[in-house]
Coordinates of C-alpha atoms in Angstrom, one line a residue:
X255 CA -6.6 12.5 9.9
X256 CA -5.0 15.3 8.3
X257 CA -2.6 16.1 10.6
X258 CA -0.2 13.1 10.5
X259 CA 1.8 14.7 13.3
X260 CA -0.5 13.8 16.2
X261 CA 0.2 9.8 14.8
X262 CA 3.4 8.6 16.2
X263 CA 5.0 6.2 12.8
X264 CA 7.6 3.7 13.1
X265 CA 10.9 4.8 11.4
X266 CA 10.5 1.7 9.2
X267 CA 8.0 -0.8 8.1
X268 CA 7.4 -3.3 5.3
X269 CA 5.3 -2.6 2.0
X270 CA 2.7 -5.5 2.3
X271 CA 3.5 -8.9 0.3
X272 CA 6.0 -11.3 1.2
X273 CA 7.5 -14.4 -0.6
X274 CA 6.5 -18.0 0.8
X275 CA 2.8 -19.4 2.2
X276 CA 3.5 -19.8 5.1
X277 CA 1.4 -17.3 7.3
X278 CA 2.4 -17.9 10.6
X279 CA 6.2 -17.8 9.7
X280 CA 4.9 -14.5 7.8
X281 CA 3.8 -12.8 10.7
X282 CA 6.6 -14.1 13.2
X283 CA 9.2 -12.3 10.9
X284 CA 7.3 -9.4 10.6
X285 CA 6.6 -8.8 14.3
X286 CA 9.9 -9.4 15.0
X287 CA 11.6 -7.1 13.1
X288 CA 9.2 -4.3 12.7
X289 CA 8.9 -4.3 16.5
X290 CA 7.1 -0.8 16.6
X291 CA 5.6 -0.8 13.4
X292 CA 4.7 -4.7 12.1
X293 CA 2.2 -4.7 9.2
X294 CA -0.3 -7.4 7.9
X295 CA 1.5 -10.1 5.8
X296 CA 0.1 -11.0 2.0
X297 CA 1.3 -14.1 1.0
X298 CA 0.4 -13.9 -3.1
X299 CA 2.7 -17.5 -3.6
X300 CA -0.6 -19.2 -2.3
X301 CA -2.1 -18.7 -5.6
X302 CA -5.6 -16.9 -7.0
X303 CA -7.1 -14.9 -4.0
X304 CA -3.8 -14.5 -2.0
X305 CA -2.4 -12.0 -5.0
X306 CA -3.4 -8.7 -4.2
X307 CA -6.4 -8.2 -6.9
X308 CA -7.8 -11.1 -5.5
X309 CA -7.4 -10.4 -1.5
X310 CA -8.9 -7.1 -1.8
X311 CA -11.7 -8.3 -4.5
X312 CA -12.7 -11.1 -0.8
X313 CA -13.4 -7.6 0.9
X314 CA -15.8 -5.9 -1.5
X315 CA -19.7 -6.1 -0.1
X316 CA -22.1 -6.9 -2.8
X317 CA -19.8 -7.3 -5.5
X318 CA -18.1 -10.9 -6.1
X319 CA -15.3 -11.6 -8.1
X320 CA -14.0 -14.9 -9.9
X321 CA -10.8 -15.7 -12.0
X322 CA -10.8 -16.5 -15.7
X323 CA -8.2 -16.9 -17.6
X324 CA -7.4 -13.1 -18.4
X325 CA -7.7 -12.2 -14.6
X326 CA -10.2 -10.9 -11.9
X327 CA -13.9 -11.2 -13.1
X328 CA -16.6 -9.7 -11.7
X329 CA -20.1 -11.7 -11.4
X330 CA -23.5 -12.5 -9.5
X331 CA -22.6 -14.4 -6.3
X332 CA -20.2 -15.5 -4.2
X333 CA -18.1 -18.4 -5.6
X334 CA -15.0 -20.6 -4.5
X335 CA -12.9 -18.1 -5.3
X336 CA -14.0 -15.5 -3.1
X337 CA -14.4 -17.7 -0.6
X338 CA -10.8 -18.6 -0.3
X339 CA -9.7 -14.9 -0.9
X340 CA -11.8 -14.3 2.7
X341 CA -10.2 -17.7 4.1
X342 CA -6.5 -16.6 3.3
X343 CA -7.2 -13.1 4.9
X344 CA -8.4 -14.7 8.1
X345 CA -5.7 -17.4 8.2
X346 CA -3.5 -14.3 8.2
X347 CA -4.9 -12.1 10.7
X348 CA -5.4 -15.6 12.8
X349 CA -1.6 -15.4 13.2
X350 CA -0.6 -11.3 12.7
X351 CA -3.3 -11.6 16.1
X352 CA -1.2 -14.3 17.9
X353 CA 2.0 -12.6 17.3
X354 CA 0.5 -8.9 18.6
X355 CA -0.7 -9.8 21.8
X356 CA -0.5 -6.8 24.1
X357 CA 0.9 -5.0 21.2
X358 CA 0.4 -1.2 21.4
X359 CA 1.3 1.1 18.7
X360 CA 0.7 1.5 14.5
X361 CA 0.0 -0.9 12.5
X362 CA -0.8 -1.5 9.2
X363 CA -3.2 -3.1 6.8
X364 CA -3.0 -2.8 3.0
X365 CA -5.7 -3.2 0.1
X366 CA -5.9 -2.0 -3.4
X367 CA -7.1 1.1 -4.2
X368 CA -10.0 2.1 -6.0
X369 CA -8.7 2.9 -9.0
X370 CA -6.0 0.0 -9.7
X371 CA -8.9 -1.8 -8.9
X372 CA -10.7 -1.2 -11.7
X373 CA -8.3 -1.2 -14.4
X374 CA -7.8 -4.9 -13.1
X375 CA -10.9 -6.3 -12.5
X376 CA -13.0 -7.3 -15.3
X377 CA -16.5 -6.6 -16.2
X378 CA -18.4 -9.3 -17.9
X379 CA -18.0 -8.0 -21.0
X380 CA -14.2 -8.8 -20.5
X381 CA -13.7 -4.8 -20.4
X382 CA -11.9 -3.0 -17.3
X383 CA -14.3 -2.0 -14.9
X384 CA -12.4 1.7 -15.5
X385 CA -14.1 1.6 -19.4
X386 CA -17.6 2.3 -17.0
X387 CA -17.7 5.3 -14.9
X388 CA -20.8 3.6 -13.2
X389 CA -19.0 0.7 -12.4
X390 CA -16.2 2.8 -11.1
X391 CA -18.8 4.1 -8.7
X392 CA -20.3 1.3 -7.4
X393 CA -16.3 -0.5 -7.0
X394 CA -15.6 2.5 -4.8
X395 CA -18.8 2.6 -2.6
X396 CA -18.4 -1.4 -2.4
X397 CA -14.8 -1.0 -1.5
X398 CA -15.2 1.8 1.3
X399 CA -17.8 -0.5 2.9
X400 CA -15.6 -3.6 2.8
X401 CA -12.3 -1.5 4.2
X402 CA -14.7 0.0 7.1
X403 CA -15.6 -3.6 7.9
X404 CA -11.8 -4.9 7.5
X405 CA -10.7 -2.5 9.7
X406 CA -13.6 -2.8 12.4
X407 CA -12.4 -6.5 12.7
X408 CA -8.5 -6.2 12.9
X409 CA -8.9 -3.5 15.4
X410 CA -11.7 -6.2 17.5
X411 CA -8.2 -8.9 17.0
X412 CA -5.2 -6.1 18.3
X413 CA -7.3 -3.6 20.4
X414 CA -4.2 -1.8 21.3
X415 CA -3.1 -1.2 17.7
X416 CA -3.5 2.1 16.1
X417 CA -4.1 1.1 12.5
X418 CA -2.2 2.9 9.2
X419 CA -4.7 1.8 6.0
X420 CA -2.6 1.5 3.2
X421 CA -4.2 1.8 -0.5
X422 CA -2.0 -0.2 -3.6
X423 CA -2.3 2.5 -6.3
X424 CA 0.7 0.9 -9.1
X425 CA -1.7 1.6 -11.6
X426 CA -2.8 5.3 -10.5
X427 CA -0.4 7.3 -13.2
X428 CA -1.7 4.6 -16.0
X429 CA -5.4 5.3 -15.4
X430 CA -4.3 9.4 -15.3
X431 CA -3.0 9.2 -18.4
X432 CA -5.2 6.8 -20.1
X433 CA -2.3 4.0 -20.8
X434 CA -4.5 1.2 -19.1
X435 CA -4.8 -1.0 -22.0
X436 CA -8.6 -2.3 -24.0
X437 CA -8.7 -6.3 -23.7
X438 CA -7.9 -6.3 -26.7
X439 CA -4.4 -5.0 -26.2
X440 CA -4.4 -2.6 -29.2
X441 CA -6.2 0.8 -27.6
X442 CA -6.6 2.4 -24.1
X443 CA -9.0 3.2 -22.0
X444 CA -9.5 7.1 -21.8
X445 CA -7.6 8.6 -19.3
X446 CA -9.7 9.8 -16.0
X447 CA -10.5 13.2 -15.4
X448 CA -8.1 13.8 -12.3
X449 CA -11.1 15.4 -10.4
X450 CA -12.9 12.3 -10.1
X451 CA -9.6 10.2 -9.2
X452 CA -9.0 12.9 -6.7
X453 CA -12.3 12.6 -5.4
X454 CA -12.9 9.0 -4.8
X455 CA -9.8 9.0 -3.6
X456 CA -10.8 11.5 -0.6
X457 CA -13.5 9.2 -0.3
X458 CA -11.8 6.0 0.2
X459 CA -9.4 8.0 2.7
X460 CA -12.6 9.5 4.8
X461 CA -13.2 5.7 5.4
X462 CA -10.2 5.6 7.9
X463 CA -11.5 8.5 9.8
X464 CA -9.8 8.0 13.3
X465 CA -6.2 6.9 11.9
X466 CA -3.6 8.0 8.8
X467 CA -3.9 6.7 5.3
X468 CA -0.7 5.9 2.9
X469 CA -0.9 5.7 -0.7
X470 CA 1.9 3.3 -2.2
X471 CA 2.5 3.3 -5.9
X472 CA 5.8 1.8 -7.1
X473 CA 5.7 3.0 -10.5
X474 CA 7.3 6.4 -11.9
X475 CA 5.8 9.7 -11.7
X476 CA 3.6 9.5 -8.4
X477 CA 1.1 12.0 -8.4
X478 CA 2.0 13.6 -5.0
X479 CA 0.2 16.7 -5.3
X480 CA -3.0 14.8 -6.0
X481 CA -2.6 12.4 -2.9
X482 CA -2.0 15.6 -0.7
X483 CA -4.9 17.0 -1.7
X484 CA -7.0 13.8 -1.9
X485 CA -6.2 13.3 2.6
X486 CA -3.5 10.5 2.1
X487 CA -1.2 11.4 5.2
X488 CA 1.3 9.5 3.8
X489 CA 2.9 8.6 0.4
X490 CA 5.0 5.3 -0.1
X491 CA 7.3 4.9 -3.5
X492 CA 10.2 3.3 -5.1
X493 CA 12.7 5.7 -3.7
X494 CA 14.7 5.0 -7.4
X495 CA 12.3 6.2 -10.0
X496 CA 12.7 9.6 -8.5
X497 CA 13.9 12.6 -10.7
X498 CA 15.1 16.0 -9.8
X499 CA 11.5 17.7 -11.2
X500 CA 10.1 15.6 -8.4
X501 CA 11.8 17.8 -6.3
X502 CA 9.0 20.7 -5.8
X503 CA 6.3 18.5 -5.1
X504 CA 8.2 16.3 -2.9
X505 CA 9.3 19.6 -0.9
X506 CA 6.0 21.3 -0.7
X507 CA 4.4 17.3 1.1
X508 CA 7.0 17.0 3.8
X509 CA 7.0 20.8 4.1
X510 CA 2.9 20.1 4.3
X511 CA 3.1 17.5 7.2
X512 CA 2.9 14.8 4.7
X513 CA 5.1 11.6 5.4
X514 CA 7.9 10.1 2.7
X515 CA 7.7 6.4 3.3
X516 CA 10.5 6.2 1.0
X517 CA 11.3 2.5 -0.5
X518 CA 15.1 2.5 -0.4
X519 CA 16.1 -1.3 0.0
X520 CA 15.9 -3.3 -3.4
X521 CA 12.6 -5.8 -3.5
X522 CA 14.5 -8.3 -5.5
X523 CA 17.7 -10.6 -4.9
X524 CA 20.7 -8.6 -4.9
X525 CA 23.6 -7.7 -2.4
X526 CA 22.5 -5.3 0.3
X527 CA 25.1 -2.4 0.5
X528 CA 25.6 -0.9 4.0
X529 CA 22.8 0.9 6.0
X530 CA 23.9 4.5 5.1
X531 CA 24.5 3.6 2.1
X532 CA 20.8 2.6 1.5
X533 CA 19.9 6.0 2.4
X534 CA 22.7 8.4 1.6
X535 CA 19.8 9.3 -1.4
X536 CA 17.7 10.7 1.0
X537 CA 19.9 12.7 2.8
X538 CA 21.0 14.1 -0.7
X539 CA 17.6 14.9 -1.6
X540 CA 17.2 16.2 1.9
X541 CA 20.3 18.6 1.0
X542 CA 18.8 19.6 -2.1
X543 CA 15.7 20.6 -1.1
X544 CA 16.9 22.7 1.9
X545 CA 15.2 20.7 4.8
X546 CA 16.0 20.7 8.0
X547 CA 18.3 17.6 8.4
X548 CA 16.4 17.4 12.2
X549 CA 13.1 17.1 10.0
X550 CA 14.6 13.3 8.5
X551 CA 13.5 11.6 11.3
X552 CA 9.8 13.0 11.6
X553 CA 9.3 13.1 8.1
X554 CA 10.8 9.8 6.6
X555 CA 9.5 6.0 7.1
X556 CA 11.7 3.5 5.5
X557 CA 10.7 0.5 3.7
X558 CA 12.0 -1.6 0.4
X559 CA 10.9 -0.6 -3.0
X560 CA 8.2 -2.4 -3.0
X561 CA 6.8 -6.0 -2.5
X562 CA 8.9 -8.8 -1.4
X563 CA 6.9 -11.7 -3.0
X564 CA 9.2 -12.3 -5.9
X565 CA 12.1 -12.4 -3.4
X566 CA 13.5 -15.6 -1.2
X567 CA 12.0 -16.2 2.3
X568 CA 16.3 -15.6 3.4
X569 CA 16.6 -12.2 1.4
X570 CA 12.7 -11.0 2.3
X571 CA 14.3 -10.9 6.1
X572 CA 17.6 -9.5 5.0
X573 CA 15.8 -6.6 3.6
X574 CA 13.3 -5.8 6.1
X575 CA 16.1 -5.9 8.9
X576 CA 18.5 -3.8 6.6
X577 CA 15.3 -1.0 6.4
X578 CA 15.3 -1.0 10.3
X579 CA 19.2 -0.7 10.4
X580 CA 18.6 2.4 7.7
X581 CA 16.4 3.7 9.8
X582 CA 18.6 3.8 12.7
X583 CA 21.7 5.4 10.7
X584 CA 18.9 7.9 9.5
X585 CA 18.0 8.8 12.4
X586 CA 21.7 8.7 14.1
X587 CA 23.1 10.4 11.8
X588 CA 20.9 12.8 10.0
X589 CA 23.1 14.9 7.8

């Protein structure tokens, strides 16, 4: 969908993991702050196949995954680790489903993109799948089949959902500029010619064909430009790492259509200032790049920096109700 405007977003919505194991407690918080834009809880605290490597590896078709000691490995067949990936994905939509009844309006789903997915899973050599361009393939194709069946079955669970597919790129900028380290620690793999990231990234959005894709990274120097061009409607960030020379790309997105789901409230432990505070950054930005203050609203989702696993289950649902309070005094109170 390229034109994100005909897709009605909540002003504020959660990045994807949260702290705890506890996936009915997950989902209650979630659908009950994010009233008009929940998402699908990942719980990683539950250990090898709940982390976010491991929970997107469960959706890949044909291609299994186990864990050895360095991480994610890719093998043969199916194996107990795969198996509880998929059985922690459907524990979780088991209870985002009885928590959305009759719920109509976006929601979202996350998984790991294509390309942080292979500087993290392993071939069997040990190597990055992103050292073999033919492995890089195949991850992709695998992938795209696995989210058009993971979507197929969350929209059978919450028919009157209109599903936002967001794709985990933290490692995106690494693999661009060839910093993904060799197992051996002491090289990197070559970076990736940014046509082919592009791409397989258009391709991974053209499996989401009736509904919006976000891209969330929350390292520095988000490639913008390259997401814009590669169909991501949206483009989520740590709202911190900014820098003024983001300033032209940023401008020409929202100026594009493109939404800002901008990660304002702090993913770890720390006081909470007050909700225009948290976004008194954007307004600036807003200012500097000569937008319409009436755009904020239509152009900005709210949400914390990033994941919330590292954080308590008490501060987790401090933050996501201070990005809904944000969101309001955005929204109130644009300029």
């Amino acid at each position: 969908m390229s034109e994100n405007s005909q897709f009605r977003f909540g002003a504020a919505t959660g990045v994807g993991s949260m702290p705890g194991g506890d996936a009915r407690e997950a989902a209650k918080t979630v659908t009950g702050t994010f009233e008009d834009f929940p998402f699908l809880p990942e719980l990683p605290a539950r250990g090898p196949g709940a982390d976010m490597i491991g929970r997107t590896a469960g959706m890949l078709v044909e291609l299994y995954a186990h864990v050895e000691p360095s991480g994610w490995r890719l093998g043969d067949r199916p194996g107990r680790d795969t198996k509880r990936a998929r059985s922690w994905l459907g524990e979780d939509l088991d209870a985002l489903e009885e928590f959305t009844q009759e719920y109509e309006g976006p929601l979202k789903v996350q998984a790991v993109g294509p390309w942080t997915l292979a500087a993290n899973l392993e071939l069997r050599n040990g190597e990055a799948a992103l050292s073999d361009a033919g492995a890089c393939r195949d991850l992709a194709a695998s992938l795209a089949e696995g989210l058009r069946l993971h979507l197929a079955e969350v929209r059978r669970r919450i028919p009157g959902a209109h599903l936002v597919l967001q794709l985990d790129e933290p490692s995106l900028t690494a693999v661009l500029r060839g910093q993904v380290k060799t197992a051996s620690g002491y090289r990197t793999h070559r970076a990736v010619d940014r046509q082919i990231v592009e791409a397989t990234l258009r391709d991974l959005v053209g499996v989401h064909s009736d509904g919006p894709v976000v891209v969330h990274s929350c390292a520095p120097d988000v490639p913008f430009a390259l997401l814009r061009r590669a169909g991501a409607a949206a483009v989520s960030f740590d709202f911190s790492l900014l820098t003024e020379r983001d300033d032209e790309t940023i401008g020409e997105a929202v100026e594009g259509g493109t939404r800002l789901f901008a990660g304002v409230v702090p993913g770890t432990e720390g006081p909470l200032s007050d909700p225009a505070g948290s976004v008194m950054g954007v307004r600036t930005l807003w200012r500097r790049l000569g937008l319409s203050p009436g755009l904020l609203a239509k152009a900005v989702t709210l949400t914390p920096a990033c994941g919330l696993a590292g954080a308590s289950p008490g501060y987790a649902r401090s933050a996501l109700a201070h990005c809904v309070r944000a969101a309001r005094s955005l929204a109130d109170n644009p300029e």
